[in-house]
Amino acid sequence: MKLSGLEIFKYLPGAKKAAHTNCKECGCPTCMAFAIKLAQKQITHDRCKYMSEELKNLCLKNLKAPQKTVKIDGLKIGGENVLYRHEKKFINKTVFAVVVDCKAPDFKEKLKRIKNFEINRVNEKMKVDLVILKNAEKYELKNLCDETVYIEEKDFLKLSLKRIEDNNFKKTVDKLVTTRKKAIIERDERYCDPVYVYFKSTADKYNLCARAGYYLCKYANMLVFEDFDESLFATLMTLRQNIYTDPQKPLQVEAKIYEFNNPDENSLVFMTTNFALTFFAVANELENLKIPSYLVVTPAGGMSVLTAFSAEKFTSKMVAKTLKKFDLANKVKTRKIIIPGLLAPMKNELEKALPEFEIIVGTIEAYSIGEFVKKII
Ligand code: SF4
């Protein structure tokens, strides 16, 4: 059972004004501060030698993962230990699986489409995670090796996974939420198996996508589809990528000067922060423009341009320091730097800090860069 800070505090010396109250040996200024940190899993229970045996046992019980992890080759399913991502992070991405019946007349074509399907987003290559092969006895499994994992249906059905049918949206959601809450909050071992939702073949793709998206958010460990539809998978993979980022680790790229289409000393110079989503959006546009250019990526703790500007992680002083470090003035003859449109209020300030350069205010959205460049070259 998950304990709150107040509940933990009741078991500590501080609550009874006993010996060692607020002794600070755990590294916290008070027993209450320790209790709050322990509840938030920011500290381990063994840092306090004076807690009651009862609390120690509760903590040890809580250390056990509330949900099992099921492995199929390199794929991990389940193993979650929080209800909400912001509490810590989600561990294993919801697995996307497709059922292929090897007796179906079109099964080779379906396998080929699955094999060829791939999306690349924010530098992550995504493919179908798992293929469950029905009636596969005669089929040569060894011929299928690629990044997707294959399993025969008879082996899949032996795994410790709980199946929920997608036949009534409300009931399915209730089952998913109840199962996850029982496992995580109540630590009820009867609910510790990872859960998958099974989708039968349907022609209503929009409805299927909406339902699958909801189950992905709450709280399916795996989604198994009888149909394979590229647009459905691309949509769900994009959603999954956003949910399964670690909220404590900003998505960031290395701060440096990136080159596109073999730039020389006269090429255009763009600037942005090291927030990964912004970087890849701008980088994709610059690459596709087929015009040589540089992109100066400044260190900003992985924050987007506006957040970095507001949090003073993108100041004119910092930009000047970064450009000096990158030796931009000697690398290019160009004396113009294109900054994101959202940073227009910084233009004058940047020009003062970078007297060698003219600051050009670019576009707010990355997709407009192409049109913008046509106007300035
Ligand atoms: Fe309180 Fe234990 Fe920390 Fe001492 S070590 S302050 S008793 S929680």
PDB file of N, CA, C and O in Angstrom, residues 306-339:
ATOM      1  N   LEU A 306      11.054  29.599 -25.956  1.00  0.00           N
ATOM      2  CA  LEU A 306      10.327  30.558 -25.131  1.00  0.00           C
ATOM      3  C   LEU A 306      10.508  30.258 -23.639  1.00  0.00           C
ATOM      4  O   LEU A 306      10.660  31.167 -22.825  1.00  0.00           O
ATOM      5  N   THR A 307      10.505  28.962 -23.292  1.00  0.00           N
ATOM      6  CA  THR A 307      10.708  28.581 -21.888  1.00  0.00           C
ATOM      7  C   THR A 307      12.110  28.998 -21.457  1.00  0.00           C
ATOM      8  O   THR A 307      12.305  29.544 -20.367  1.00  0.00           O
ATOM      9  N   ALA A 308      13.094  28.739 -22.334  1.00  0.00           N
ATOM     10  CA  ALA A 308      14.476  29.089 -22.001  1.00  0.00           C
ATOM     11  C   ALA A 308      14.615  30.603 -21.834  1.00  0.00           C
ATOM     12  O   ALA A 308      15.279  31.080 -20.907  1.00  0.00           O
ATOM     13  N   PHE A 309      13.944  31.346 -22.697  1.00  0.00           N
ATOM     14  CA  PHE A 309      13.979  32.816 -22.613  1.00  0.00           C
ATOM     15  C   PHE A 309      13.369  33.272 -21.279  1.00  0.00           C
ATOM     16  O   PHE A 309      13.956  34.066 -20.545  1.00  0.00           O
ATOM     17  N   SER A 310      12.205  32.709 -20.940  1.00  0.00           N
ATOM     18  CA  SER A 310      11.526  33.104 -19.684  1.00  0.00           C
ATOM     19  C   SER A 310      12.338  32.684 -18.466  1.00  0.00           C
ATOM     20  O   SER A 310      12.336  33.374 -17.452  1.00  0.00           O
ATOM     21  N   ALA A 311      13.014  31.520 -18.562  1.00  0.00           N
ATOM     22  CA  ALA A 311      13.751  31.017 -17.401  1.00  0.00           C
ATOM     23  C   ALA A 311      15.186  31.552 -17.370  1.00  0.00           C
ATOM     24  O   ALA A 311      16.008  31.092 -16.582  1.00  0.00           O
ATOM     25  N   GLU A 312      15.452  32.513 -18.251  1.00  0.00           N
ATOM     26  CA  GLU A 312      16.791  33.110 -18.350  1.00  0.00           C
ATOM     27  C   GLU A 312      17.874  32.074 -18.640  1.00  0.00           C
ATOM     28  O   GLU A 312      18.982  32.150 -18.113  1.00  0.00           O
ATOM     29  N   LYS A 313      17.521  31.087 -19.460  1.00  0.00           N
ATOM     30  CA  LYS A 313      18.508  30.097 -19.911  1.00  0.00           C
ATOM     31  C   LYS A 313      18.943  30.424 -21.332  1.00  0.00           C
ATOM     32  O   LYS A 313      19.689  29.688 -21.957  1.00  0.00           O
ATOM     33  N   PHE A 314      18.377  31.478 -21.880  1.00  0.00           N
ATOM     34  CA  PHE A 314      18.764  31.927 -23.218  1.00  0.00           C
ATOM     35  C   PHE A 314      18.863  33.446 -23.154  1.00  0.00           C
ATOM     36  O   PHE A 314      17.945  34.163 -23.502  1.00  0.00           O
ATOM     37  N   THR A 315      19.972  33.933 -22.610  1.00  0.00           N
ATOM     38  CA  THR A 315      20.162  35.377 -22.505  1.00  0.00           C
ATOM     39  C   THR A 315      21.211  35.792 -23.530  1.00  0.00           C
ATOM     40  O   THR A 315      21.977  34.952 -24.025  1.00  0.00           O
ATOM     41  N   SER A 316      21.264  37.073 -23.835  1.00  0.00           N
ATOM     42  CA  SER A 316      22.233  37.534 -24.842  1.00  0.00           C
ATOM     43  C   SER A 316      23.666  37.227 -24.386  1.00  0.00           C
ATOM     44  O   SER A 316      24.521  36.874 -25.200  1.00  0.00           O
ATOM     45  N   LYS A 317      23.908  37.333 -23.072  1.00  0.00           N
ATOM     46  CA  LYS A 317      25.251  37.062 -22.550  1.00  0.00           C
ATOM     47  C   LYS A 317      25.633  35.604 -22.808  1.00  0.00           C
ATOM     48  O   LYS A 317      26.737  35.298 -23.253  1.00  0.00           O
ATOM     49  N   MET A 318      24.667  34.710 -22.520  1.00  0.00           N
ATOM     50  CA  MET A 318      24.925  33.276 -22.716  1.00  0.00           C
ATOM     51  C   MET A 318      25.161  32.960 -24.187  1.00  0.00           C
ATOM     52  O   MET A 318      26.031  32.163 -24.533  1.00  0.00           O
ATOM     53  N   VAL A 319      24.356  33.594 -25.064  1.00  0.00           N
ATOM     54  CA  VAL A 319      24.496  33.339 -26.506  1.00  0.00           C
ATOM     55  C   VAL A 319      25.878  33.800 -26.970  1.00  0.00           C
ATOM     56  O   VAL A 319      26.588  33.084 -27.699  1.00  0.00           O
ATOM     57  N   ALA A 320      26.299  34.996 -26.505  1.00  0.00           N
ATOM     58  CA  ALA A 320      27.612  35.523 -26.906  1.00  0.00           C
ATOM     59  C   ALA A 320      28.720  34.566 -26.461  1.00  0.00           C
ATOM     60  O   ALA A 320      29.658  34.280 -27.219  1.00  0.00           O
ATOM     61  N   LYS A 321      28.589  34.046 -25.240  1.00  0.00           N
ATOM     62  CA  LYS A 321      29.593  33.124 -24.704  1.00  0.00           C
ATOM     63  C   LYS A 321      29.646  31.834 -25.541  1.00  0.00           C
ATOM     64  O   LYS A 321      30.714  31.335 -25.886  1.00  0.00           O
ATOM     65  N   THR A 322      28.448  31.342 -25.880  1.00  0.00           N
ATOM     66  CA  THR A 322      28.372  30.093 -26.663  1.00  0.00           C
ATOM     67  C   THR A 322      29.000  30.279 -28.047  1.00  0.00           C
ATOM     68  O   THR A 322      29.777  29.444 -28.509  1.00  0.00           O
ATOM     69  N   LEU A 323      28.680  31.410 -28.704  1.00  0.00           N
ATOM     70  CA  LEU A 323      29.222  31.628 -30.056  1.00  0.00           C
ATOM     71  C   LEU A 323      30.735  31.774 -30.025  1.00  0.00           C
ATOM     72  O   LEU A 323      31.444  31.333 -30.935  1.00  0.00           O
ATOM     73  N   LYS A 324      31.231  32.364 -28.939  1.00  0.00           N
ATOM     74  CA  LYS A 324      32.682  32.509 -28.789  1.00  0.00           C
ATOM     75  C   LYS A 324      33.301  31.115 -28.651  1.00  0.00           C
ATOM     76  O   LYS A 324      34.298  30.792 -29.293  1.00  0.00           O
ATOM     77  N   LYS A 325      32.665  30.299 -27.815  1.00  0.00           N
ATOM     78  CA  LYS A 325      33.166  28.934 -27.593  1.00  0.00           C
ATOM     79  C   LYS A 325      33.155  28.143 -28.911  1.00  0.00           C
ATOM     80  O   LYS A 325      34.082  27.392 -29.204  1.00  0.00           O
ATOM     81  N   PHE A 326      32.098  28.305 -29.695  1.00  0.00           N
ATOM     82  CA  PHE A 326      31.995  27.584 -30.967  1.00  0.00           C
ATOM     83  C   PHE A 326      32.850  28.229 -32.077  1.00  0.00           C
ATOM     84  O   PHE A 326      32.935  27.692 -33.176  1.00  0.00           O
ATOM     85  N   ASP A 327      33.418  29.400 -31.782  1.00  0.00           N
ATOM     86  CA  ASP A 327      34.258  30.136 -32.737  1.00  0.00           C
ATOM     87  C   ASP A 327      33.506  30.418 -34.045  1.00  0.00           C
ATOM     88  O   ASP A 327      34.068  30.295 -35.139  1.00  0.00           O
ATOM     89  N   LEU A 328      32.244  30.809 -33.925  1.00  0.00           N
ATOM     90  CA  LEU A 328      31.406  31.015 -35.115  1.00  0.00           C
ATOM     91  C   LEU A 328      31.950  32.121 -36.020  1.00  0.00           C
ATOM     92  O   LEU A 328      31.961  31.989 -37.239  1.00  0.00           O
ATOM     93  N   ALA A 329      32.443  33.201 -35.401  1.00  0.00           N
ATOM     94  CA  ALA A 329      32.901  34.348 -36.202  1.00  0.00           C
ATOM     95  C   ALA A 329      34.029  33.968 -37.153  1.00  0.00           C
ATOM     96  O   ALA A 329      34.149  34.541 -38.243  1.00  0.00           O
ATOM     97  N   ASN A 330      34.866  32.980 -36.772  1.00  0.00           N
ATOM     98  CA  ASN A 330      35.953  32.553 -37.661  1.00  0.00           C
ATOM     99  C   ASN A 330      35.531  31.428 -38.592  1.00  0.00           C
ATOM    100  O   ASN A 330      36.168  31.171 -39.600  1.00  0.00           O
ATOM    101  N   LYS A 331      34.465  30.762 -38.233  1.00  0.00           N
ATOM    102  CA  LYS A 331      33.993  29.632 -39.045  1.00  0.00           C
ATOM    103  C   LYS A 331      33.263  30.118 -40.305  1.00  0.00           C
ATOM    104  O   LYS A 331      33.306  29.481 -41.342  1.00  0.00           O
ATOM    105  N   VAL A 332      32.553  31.236 -40.168  1.00  0.00           N
ATOM    106  CA  VAL A 332      31.770  31.743 -41.311  1.00  0.00           C
ATOM    107  C   VAL A 332      32.091  33.207 -41.624  1.00  0.00           C
ATOM    108  O   VAL A 332      32.502  33.961 -40.742  1.00  0.00           O
ATOM    109  N   LYS A 333      31.902  33.529 -42.904  1.00  0.00           N
ATOM    110  CA  LYS A 333      32.029  34.947 -43.291  1.00  0.00           C
ATOM    111  C   LYS A 333      30.684  35.637 -43.141  1.00  0.00           C
ATOM    112  O   LYS A 333      30.594  36.851 -43.031  1.00  0.00           O
ATOM    113  N   THR A 334      29.624  34.829 -43.173  1.00  0.00           N
ATOM    114  CA  THR A 334      28.265  35.354 -43.024  1.00  0.00           C
ATOM    115  C   THR A 334      28.206  36.159 -41.728  1.00  0.00           C
ATOM    116  O   THR A 334      28.726  35.722 -40.713  1.00  0.00           O
ATOM    117  N   ARG A 335      27.570  37.276 -41.769  1.00  0.00           N
ATOM    118  CA  ARG A 335      27.450  38.074 -40.542  1.00  0.00           C
ATOM    119  C   ARG A 335      25.968  38.250 -40.152  1.00  0.00           C
ATOM    120  O   ARG A 335      25.583  39.262 -39.600  1.00  0.00           O
ATOM    121  N   LYS A 336      25.192  37.240 -40.497  1.00  0.00           N
ATOM    122  CA  LYS A 336      23.762  37.290 -40.160  1.00  0.00           C
ATOM    123  C   LYS A 336      23.397  36.017 -39.416  1.00  0.00           C
ATOM    124  O   LYS A 336      23.801  34.921 -39.836  1.00  0.00           O
ATOM    125  N   ILE A 337      22.654  36.151 -38.334  1.00  0.00           N
ATOM    126  CA  ILE A 337      22.172  34.962 -37.615  1.00  0.00           C
ATOM    127  C   ILE A 337      20.645  35.033 -37.572  1.00  0.00           C
ATOM    128  O   ILE A 337      20.076  36.061 -37.179  1.00  0.00           O
ATOM    129  N   ILE A 338      20.019  33.948 -37.971  1.00  0.00           N
ATOM    130  CA  ILE A 338      18.544  33.903 -37.974  1.00  0.00           C
ATOM    131  C   ILE A 338      18.081  33.269 -36.671  1.00  0.00           C
ATOM    132  O   ILE A 338      18.416  32.109 -36.382  1.00  0.00           O
ATOM    133  N   ILE A 339      17.330  34.020 -35.880  1.00  0.00           N
ATOM    134  CA  ILE A 339      16.850  33.488 -34.591  1.00  0.00           C
ATOM    135  C   ILE A 339      15.367  33.104 -34.707  1.00  0.00           C
ATOM    136  O   ILE A 339      14.666  33.586 -35.605  1.00  0.00           O
TER     137      ILE A 339
END
